[in-house]
PDB file of C-alpha atoms in Angstrom:
ATOM      1  CA  MET A  29      -0.054  -0.075  -0.235  1.00 40.00           C
ATOM      2  CA  ALA A  30       2.561   2.511   0.746  1.00 37.00           C
ATOM      3  CA  TRP A  31       4.379   1.698  -2.430  1.00 39.00           C
ATOM      4  CA  THR A  32       1.349   2.039  -4.753  1.00 37.00           C
ATOM      5  CA  ASP A  33       0.797   5.663  -2.500  1.00 41.00           C
ATOM      6  CA  PHE A  34       3.446   6.412  -3.510  1.00 36.00           C
ATOM      7  CA  SER A  35       3.382   5.750  -7.521  1.00 39.00           C
ATOM      8  CA  THR A  36      -0.233   7.368  -7.119  1.00 42.00           C
ATOM      9  CA  LEU A  37       1.306  10.654  -6.063  1.00 42.00           C
ATOM     10  CA  GLY A  38       4.074  10.623  -8.000  1.00 44.00           C
ATOM     11  CA  CYS A  39       1.671   9.893 -11.097  1.00 45.00           C
ATOM     12  CA  ALA A  40      -0.698  12.894  -9.764  1.00 45.00           C
ATOM     13  CA  ARG A  41       2.618  15.490  -9.687  1.00 48.00           C
ATOM     14  CA  ALA A  42       4.726  14.162 -12.712  1.00 47.00           C
ATOM     15  CA  GLU A  43       0.992  15.158 -15.198  1.00 54.00           C
ATOM     16  CA  PRO A  44       0.726  18.560 -15.079  1.00 56.00           C
ATOM     17  CA  VAL A  45       4.361  19.376 -15.380  1.00 55.00           C
ATOM     18  CA  ARG A  46       3.847  16.925 -18.723  1.00 60.00           C
ATOM     19  CA  TRP A  47       1.302  19.908 -19.502  1.00 53.00           C
ATOM     20  CA  ARG A  48       3.557  22.160 -19.105  1.00 62.00           C
ATOM     21  CA  ARG A  49       5.957  21.010 -21.461  1.00 62.00           C
ATOM     22  CA  ARG A  50       4.030  19.752 -23.765  1.00 61.00           C
ATOM     23  CA  THR A  51       1.849  23.441 -23.735  1.00 60.00           C
ATOM     24  CA  ALA A  52       5.486  25.226 -24.045  1.00 58.00           C
ATOM     25  CA  LEU A  53       6.120  23.204 -27.303  1.00 56.00           C
ATOM     26  CA  CYS A  54       3.308  23.613 -28.838  1.00 54.00           C
ATOM     27  CA  MET A  55       3.960  27.507 -28.024  1.00 59.00           C
ATOM     28  CA  LEU A  56       8.022  27.433 -29.791  1.00 53.00           C
ATOM     29  CA  LEU A  57       6.339  25.580 -33.056  1.00 51.00           C
ATOM     30  CA  ALA A  58       3.435  28.317 -33.314  1.00 48.00           C
ATOM     31  CA  ALA A  59       5.469  30.837 -33.146  1.00 46.00           C
ATOM     32  CA  PRO A  60       7.585  30.577 -36.487  1.00 46.00           C
ATOM     33  CA  LEU A  61       3.988  31.136 -38.205  1.00 41.00           C
ATOM     34  CA  VAL A  62       2.959  33.992 -35.990  1.00 41.00           C
ATOM     35  CA  LEU A  63       5.520  35.383 -36.349  1.00 37.00           C
ATOM     36  CA  SER A  64       5.608  34.753 -40.938  1.00 45.00           C
ATOM     37  CA  GLY A  65       1.963  36.037 -41.013  1.00 50.00           C
ATOM     38  CA  ALA A  66       2.991  39.613 -39.400  1.00 51.00           C
ATOM     39  CA  GLY A  67       5.987  39.666 -41.348  1.00 52.00           C
ATOM     40  CA  ALA A  68       3.654  39.353 -44.793  1.00 46.00           C
ATOM     41  CA  ARG A  69       1.623  41.753 -43.398  1.00 53.00           C
ATOM     42  CA  ARG A  70       4.154  44.480 -42.850  1.00 57.00           C
ATOM     43  CA  ALA A  71       5.481  43.228 -46.747  1.00 44.00           C
ATOM     44  CA  ALA A  72       2.130  43.833 -47.902  1.00 45.00           C
ATOM     45  CA  ALA A  73       1.985  46.850 -45.835  1.00 46.00           C
ATOM     46  CA  GLN A  74       5.173  48.187 -47.351  1.00 49.00           C
ATOM     47  CA  GLY A  75       4.615  47.269 -50.953  1.00 43.00           C
ATOM     48  CA  ALA A  76       1.344  49.062 -50.601  1.00 39.00           C
ATOM     49  CA  ALA A  77       3.110  52.396 -49.511  1.00 43.00           C
ATOM     50  CA  SER A  78       5.611  51.816 -52.532  1.00 45.00           C
ATOM     51  CA  ASP A  79       3.009  52.065 -54.678  1.00 48.00           C
ATOM     52  CA  ALA A  80       1.441  55.127 -53.320  1.00 57.00           C
ATOM     53  CA  THR A  81       4.932  56.634 -52.905  1.00 69.00           C
ATOM     54  CA  ALA A  82       5.627  55.656 -56.952  1.00 86.00           C
ATOM     55  CA  PRO A  83       5.447  58.160 -59.507  1.00 92.00           C
ATOM     56  CA  ARG A  84       4.079  56.769 -62.740  1.00 95.00           C
ATOM     57  CA  TRP A  85       4.523  56.889 -66.578  1.00 96.00           C
ATOM     58  CA  ARG A  86       3.254  56.160 -69.876  1.00 96.00           C
ATOM     59  CA  LEU A  87       4.077  57.598 -72.946  1.00 96.00           C
ATOM     60  CA  GLU A  88       1.905  56.432 -76.573  1.00 95.00           C
ATOM     61  CA  ARG A  89       2.077  57.151 -79.317  1.00 94.00           C
ATOM     62  CA  ASP A  90      -0.457  56.752 -82.544  1.00 92.00           C
ATOM     63  CA  PRO A  91       0.078  58.598 -85.930  1.00 91.00           C
ATOM     64  CA  ASP A  92      -1.820  62.030 -84.788  1.00 91.00           C
ATOM     65  CA  GLY A  93       1.210  62.580 -81.794  1.00 93.00           C
ATOM     66  CA  LEU A  94       2.864  61.519 -78.935  1.00 95.00           C
ATOM     67  CA  TYR A  95       0.412  61.485 -75.476  1.00 97.00           C
ATOM     68  CA  LEU A  96       2.176  61.215 -72.061  1.00 97.00           C
ATOM     69  CA  THR A  97      -0.221  59.416 -68.575  1.00 97.00           C
ATOM     70  CA  ALA A  98       1.276  60.325 -66.072  1.00 97.00           C
ATOM     71  CA  ARG A  99       1.019  60.169 -62.079  1.00 96.00           C
ATOM     72  CA  VAL A 100       3.582  61.501 -59.039  1.00 96.00           C
ATOM     73  CA  PRO A 101       3.501  61.597 -55.372  1.00 94.00           C
ATOM     74  CA  LEU A 102       2.909  65.622 -54.036  1.00 91.00           C
ATOM     75  CA  GLN A 103       3.375  66.196 -50.543  1.00 88.00           C
ATOM     76  CA  LEU A 104       3.530  70.019 -49.772  1.00 89.00           C
ATOM     77  CA  PRO A 105       5.837  71.224 -47.046  1.00 86.00           C
ATOM     78  CA  ALA A 106       3.862  72.577 -44.061  1.00 86.00           C
ATOM     79  CA  SER A 107       4.459  76.331 -45.278  1.00 84.00           C
ATOM     80  CA  LEU A 108       3.196  76.161 -48.531  1.00 87.00           C
ATOM     81  CA  GLY A 109      -0.144  73.860 -47.607  1.00 88.00           C
ATOM     82  CA  ASP A 110      -0.402  76.445 -44.807  1.00 89.00           C
ATOM     83  CA  ALA A 111      -0.235  79.750 -47.621  1.00 88.00           C
ATOM     84  CA  LEU A 112      -2.799  77.689 -49.850  1.00 91.00           C
ATOM     85  CA  GLN A 113      -5.164  77.647 -46.682  1.00 91.00           C
ATOM     86  CA  ARG A 114      -4.681  81.744 -46.927  1.00 90.00           C
ATOM     87  CA  GLY A 115      -5.791  82.287 -50.188  1.00 91.00           C
ATOM     88  CA  VAL A 116      -2.306  81.979 -51.861  1.00 91.00           C
ATOM     89  CA  PRO A 117      -2.580  80.534 -55.655  1.00 94.00           C
ATOM     90  CA  LEU A 118      -0.090  77.862 -55.989  1.00 93.00           C
ATOM     91  CA  HIS A 119       1.122  76.871 -59.960  1.00 94.00           C
ATOM     92  CA  PHE A 120       1.953  73.791 -60.500  1.00 95.00           C
ATOM     93  CA  VAL A 121       4.266  73.495 -64.030  1.00 95.00           C
ATOM     94  CA  TRP A 122       3.991  70.172 -66.136  1.00 96.00           C
ATOM     95  CA  HIS A 123       7.141  70.241 -68.810  1.00 97.00           C
ATOM     96  CA  ALA A 124       8.671  67.977 -71.517  1.00 97.00           C
ATOM     97  CA  GLU A 125      11.075  68.492 -74.119  1.00 97.00           C
ATOM     98  CA  LEU A 126      11.715  65.834 -77.012  1.00 97.00           C
ATOM     99  CA  TRP A 127      15.148  65.395 -78.179  1.00 96.00           C
ATOM    100  CA  ARG A 128      17.279  63.750 -80.826  1.00 95.00           C
ATOM    101  CA  PRO A 129      20.427  62.324 -80.275  1.00 93.00           C
ATOM    102  CA  ARG A 130      23.116  62.921 -82.627  1.00 90.00           C
ATOM    103  CA  TRP A 131      26.041  61.242 -82.591  1.00 89.00           C
ATOM    104  CA  TYR A 132      27.940  64.378 -84.632  1.00 89.00           C
ATOM    105  CA  TRP A 133      27.093  66.913 -82.191  1.00 90.00           C
ATOM    106  CA  THR A 134      24.350  67.678 -79.209  1.00 92.00           C
ATOM    107  CA  ASP A 135      21.019  66.511 -79.220  1.00 93.00           C
ATOM    108  CA  ARG A 136      18.625  68.216 -81.133  1.00 94.00           C
ATOM    109  CA  LEU A 137      15.559  69.797 -79.512  1.00 96.00           C
ATOM    110  CA  LEU A 138      12.085  68.688 -81.733  1.00 95.00           C
ATOM    111  CA  ALA A 139       9.381  69.824 -79.478  1.00 95.00           C
ATOM    112  CA  GLN A 140       8.053  71.228 -76.106  1.00 95.00           C
ATOM    113  CA  ALA A 141       5.218  70.965 -74.108  1.00 95.00           C
ATOM    114  CA  THR A 142       4.204  73.577 -70.998  1.00 95.00           C
ATOM    115  CA  ARG A 143       0.933  72.888 -68.742  1.00 95.00           C
ATOM    116  CA  THR A 144       0.526  74.630 -65.801  1.00 95.00           C
ATOM    117  CA  VAL A 145      -2.361  73.993 -62.993  1.00 95.00           C
ATOM    118  CA  ARG A 146      -3.398  76.804 -60.743  1.00 95.00           C
ATOM    119  CA  LEU A 147      -4.689  75.619 -57.832  1.00 96.00           C
ATOM    120  CA  VAL A 148      -6.278  78.692 -54.893  1.00 95.00           C
ATOM    121  CA  PHE A 149      -8.468  78.494 -52.370  1.00 95.00           C
ATOM    122  CA  GLN A 150     -11.735  80.693 -51.746  1.00 92.00           C
ATOM    123  CA  PRO A 151     -12.304  81.403 -48.487  1.00 89.00           C
ATOM    124  CA  LEU A 152     -15.505  82.526 -49.097  1.00 89.00           C
ATOM    125  CA  THR A 153     -17.597  79.257 -50.266  1.00 90.00           C
ATOM    126  CA  GLY A 154     -14.388  77.200 -48.678  1.00 91.00           C
ATOM    127  CA  ARG A 155     -14.250  75.212 -52.286  1.00 94.00           C
ATOM    128  CA  TRP A 156     -10.722  74.681 -54.626  1.00 95.00           C
ATOM    129  CA  ARG A 157     -10.667  76.493 -57.775  1.00 95.00           C
ATOM    130  CA  MET A 158      -8.303  74.690 -59.830  1.00 95.00           C
ATOM    131  CA  SER A 159      -7.475  76.124 -63.283  1.00 94.00           C
ATOM    132  CA  VAL A 160      -5.038  74.080 -66.351  1.00 93.00           C
ATOM    133  CA  HIS A 161      -3.243  76.524 -69.065  1.00 91.00           C
ATOM    134  CA  ASP A 162      -1.164  74.954 -71.858  1.00 90.00           C
ATOM    135  CA  GLY A 163       1.574  77.251 -72.702  1.00 81.00           C
ATOM    136  CA  VAL A 164       4.973  79.049 -71.588  1.00 72.00           C
ATOM    137  CA  ALA A 165       4.632  78.950 -68.013  1.00 64.00           C
ATOM    138  CA  GLY A 166       4.119  82.331 -66.826  1.00 58.00           C
ATOM    139  CA  SER A 167       2.181  83.447 -70.336  1.00 58.00           C
ATOM    140  CA  GLU A 168      -0.133  80.775 -70.621  1.00 60.00           C
ATOM    141  CA  GLY A 169      -3.347  82.005 -72.035  1.00 61.00           C
ATOM    142  CA  PRO A 170      -7.280  81.402 -71.088  1.00 66.00           C
ATOM    143  CA  ALA A 171      -7.387  77.986 -69.560  1.00 69.00           C
ATOM    144  CA  ALA A 172      -8.389  75.136 -71.041  1.00 75.00           C
ATOM    145  CA  LEU A 173     -10.290  73.538 -68.373  1.00 84.00           C
ATOM    146  CA  GLN A 174     -11.551  74.669 -65.141  1.00 89.00           C
ATOM    147  CA  ARG A 175     -13.106  73.025 -61.772  1.00 91.00           C
ATOM    148  CA  VAL A 176     -14.328  73.491 -58.646  1.00 94.00           C
ATOM    149  CA  LEU A 177     -13.503  71.039 -56.235  1.00 94.00           C
ATOM    150  CA  GLU A 178     -14.875  70.285 -52.271  1.00 94.00           C
ATOM    151  CA  SER A 179     -11.013  69.048 -50.761  1.00 94.00           C
ATOM    152  CA  LEU A 180      -7.533  69.880 -51.061  1.00 93.00           C
ATOM    153  CA  ASP A 181      -6.781  66.005 -51.356  1.00 93.00           C
ATOM    154  CA  GLU A 182      -9.494  65.733 -54.193  1.00 94.00           C
ATOM    155  CA  ALA A 183      -7.629  68.964 -56.064  1.00 94.00           C
ATOM    156  CA  LEU A 184      -3.807  67.829 -54.874  1.00 94.00           C
ATOM    157  CA  ALA A 185      -5.185  64.246 -57.015  1.00 94.00           C
ATOM    158  CA  LEU A 186      -5.504  66.243 -60.091  1.00 94.00           C
ATOM    159  CA  VAL A 187      -2.542  68.662 -59.393  1.00 95.00           C
ATOM    160  CA  ARG A 188      -0.268  65.932 -60.064  1.00 95.00           C
ATOM    161  CA  SER A 189      -1.029  64.020 -62.696  1.00 95.00           C
ATOM    162  CA  VAL A 190      -2.537  64.170 -66.646  1.00 95.00           C
ATOM    163  CA  GLN A 191      -4.113  62.037 -68.726  1.00 94.00           C
ATOM    164  CA  ARG A 192      -3.337  61.514 -72.382  1.00 95.00           C
ATOM    165  CA  TRP A 193      -1.850  65.550 -72.891  1.00 96.00           C
ATOM    166  CA  ARG A 194      -0.082  65.668 -76.564  1.00 95.00           C
ATOM    167  CA  VAL A 195       3.073  66.128 -75.821  1.00 95.00           C
ATOM    168  CA  ALA A 196       3.943  66.619 -79.613  1.00 94.00           C
ATOM    169  CA  ALA A 197       3.356  65.578 -82.939  1.00 92.00           C
ATOM    170  CA  SER A 198       4.005  61.686 -83.991  1.00 88.00           C
ATOM    171  CA  ALA A 199       5.196  62.485 -87.716  1.00 84.00           C
ATOM    172  CA  ASP A 200       8.702  62.099 -89.194  1.00 85.00           C
ATOM    173  CA  LEU A 201      10.007  60.501 -85.708  1.00 89.00           C
ATOM    174  CA  ASN A 202      12.545  57.760 -85.627  1.00 87.00           C
ATOM    175  CA  GLY A 203      11.849  56.043 -82.685  1.00 84.00           C
ATOM    176  CA  ASP A 204      14.840  56.816 -80.957  1.00 90.00           C
ATOM    177  CA  GLU A 205      14.307  60.165 -79.607  1.00 94.00           C
ATOM    178  CA  ARG A 206      13.614  60.533 -75.894  1.00 96.00           C
ATOM    179  CA  LEU A 207      11.107  62.830 -74.290  1.00 97.00           C
ATOM    180  CA  ARG A 208      12.214  64.621 -70.712  1.00 97.00           C
ATOM    181  CA  VAL A 209       9.649  64.880 -68.745  1.00 97.00           C
ATOM    182  CA  GLU A 210       9.870  67.729 -65.516  1.00 96.00           C
ATOM    183  CA  PHE A 211       6.845  68.107 -63.261  1.00 96.00           C
ATOM    184  CA  ARG A 212       7.599  71.130 -60.392  1.00 94.00           C
ATOM    185  CA  ILE A 213       6.367  74.252 -58.587  1.00 92.00           C
ATOM    186  CA  ASP A 214       6.771  77.487 -59.931  1.00 91.00           C
ATOM    187  CA  ALA A 215       8.667  78.937 -57.294  1.00 85.00           C
ATOM    188  CA  GLY A 216       9.328  82.486 -58.765  1.00 84.00           C
ATOM    189  CA  ARG A 217       5.843  83.303 -58.985  1.00 86.00           C
ATOM    190  CA  LEU A 218       5.333  82.214 -54.945  1.00 84.00           C
ATOM    191  CA  PRO A 219       5.267  85.602 -52.836  1.00 79.00           C
ATOM    192  CA  ARG A 220       8.340  86.862 -51.808  1.00 71.00           C
ATOM    193  CA  PRO A 221       8.706  85.505 -48.478  1.00 65.00           C
ATOM    194  CA  LEU A 222       8.184  81.986 -49.690  1.00 66.00           C
ATOM    195  CA  GLN A 223      10.417  81.990 -51.816  1.00 61.00           C
ATOM    196  CA  TRP A 224      13.117  82.093 -49.590  1.00 55.00           C
ATOM    197  CA  LEU A 225      12.469  78.690 -48.246  1.00 53.00           C
ATOM    198  CA  PRO A 226      15.092  76.735 -47.711  1.00 50.00           C
ATOM    199  CA  GLY A 227      15.461  74.510 -51.140  1.00 45.00           C
ATOM    200  CA  HIS A 228      12.764  76.555 -53.124  1.00 44.00           C
ATOM    201  CA  ASP A 229      15.691  76.139 -56.087  1.00 42.00           C
ATOM    202  CA  GLY A 230      14.337  71.942 -56.242  1.00 43.00           C
ATOM    203  CA  GLY A 231      16.000  71.011 -52.563  1.00 45.00           C
ATOM    204  CA  THR A 232      13.242  70.287 -50.768  1.00 60.00           C
ATOM    205  CA  LEU A 233      10.026  71.300 -53.072  1.00 75.00           C
ATOM    206  CA  PRO A 234       7.774  68.693 -54.718  1.00 75.00           C
ATOM    207  CA  GLY A 235       8.955  67.660 -58.211  1.00 88.00           C
ATOM    208  CA  TRP A 236       9.705  64.819 -60.262  1.00 93.00           C
ATOM    209  CA  ARG A 237      11.887  64.362 -63.789  1.00 94.00           C
ATOM    210  CA  THR A 238      12.234  61.581 -65.778  1.00 96.00           C
ATOM    211  CA  GLU A 239      13.301  60.235 -69.706  1.00 96.00           C
ATOM    212  CA  LEU A 240      11.272  58.207 -71.615  1.00 96.00           C
ATOM    213  CA  ARG A 241      11.864  56.462 -74.553  1.00 95.00           C
ATOM    214  CA  VAL A 242       9.020  57.369 -78.132  1.00 94.00           C
ATOM    215  CA  PRO A 243       8.162  54.087 -78.447  1.00 91.00           C
ATOM    216  CA  ALA A 244       8.149  53.156 -82.412  1.00 85.00           C
ATOM    217  CA  LEU A 245       4.591  53.045 -84.509  1.00 80.00           C
ATOM    218  CA  THR A 246       3.547  49.603 -85.260  1.00 68.00           C
ATOM    219  CA  ALA A 247       1.812  49.132 -88.518  1.00 57.00           C
ATOM    220  CA  SER A 248      -1.272  48.564 -87.440  1.00 59.00           C
ATOM    221  CA  ASP A 249      -1.101  52.873 -86.531  1.00 62.00           C
ATOM    222  CA  ALA A 250       0.420  53.573 -89.184  1.00 58.00           C
ATOM    223  CA  GLY A 251      -2.020  51.716 -91.484  1.00 56.00           C
ATOM    224  CA  GLU A 252      -5.222  53.721 -89.273  1.00 56.00           C
ATOM    225  CA  GLY A 253      -3.264  56.883 -90.239  1.00 50.00           C
ATOM    226  CA  ARG A 254      -2.880  56.631 -93.887  1.00 46.00           C
ATOM    227  CA  PRO A 255      -6.460  58.628 -95.645  1.00 44.00           C
TER     228      PRO A 255
END
């Protein structure tokens, strides 16, 4: 009986120990799965953030011309955002230059196009007015497009993008040309105090530049352009 009592007591004490060991082992085995799931979520979040902050450029060609579609990230400095809220207009410039390389001389400028987007807040109505002008920055003609928007986010979403903007004619292109594109804030048209912002010449103000190769004109496109 003494041996039986001792055996029963030993089993009762050993069972919780084995249960705790089994629980710890299960937790150790499940930890990599939890960590891998968290890592996947972080990677997905980082990928989404990189997509949101990456500029997108597309150059299309048909017999009528070259068309640029682009969208770039735009984060205004706090000083410019405050100036906008106070009714100071900002001018955003899209500029494109079509260049043809020459091995015997410097590259030749074939064409250029400029689009200026003016954005201003109207305190009396609480709305934003956006106007688009095609032509040389600072001397553009009548607005080609005007819109009244409810929020700044909606306005900036339109400011930072262009859709099938015709930047040059398509005729007589060899296919080795390059289109240089720039998006920037026209710092020269800011009020004088704002022109002294650190990096107002492009160091910290939002701006993007890229160079795109002109796509070749396909046989089907060329056929459609014939009379």
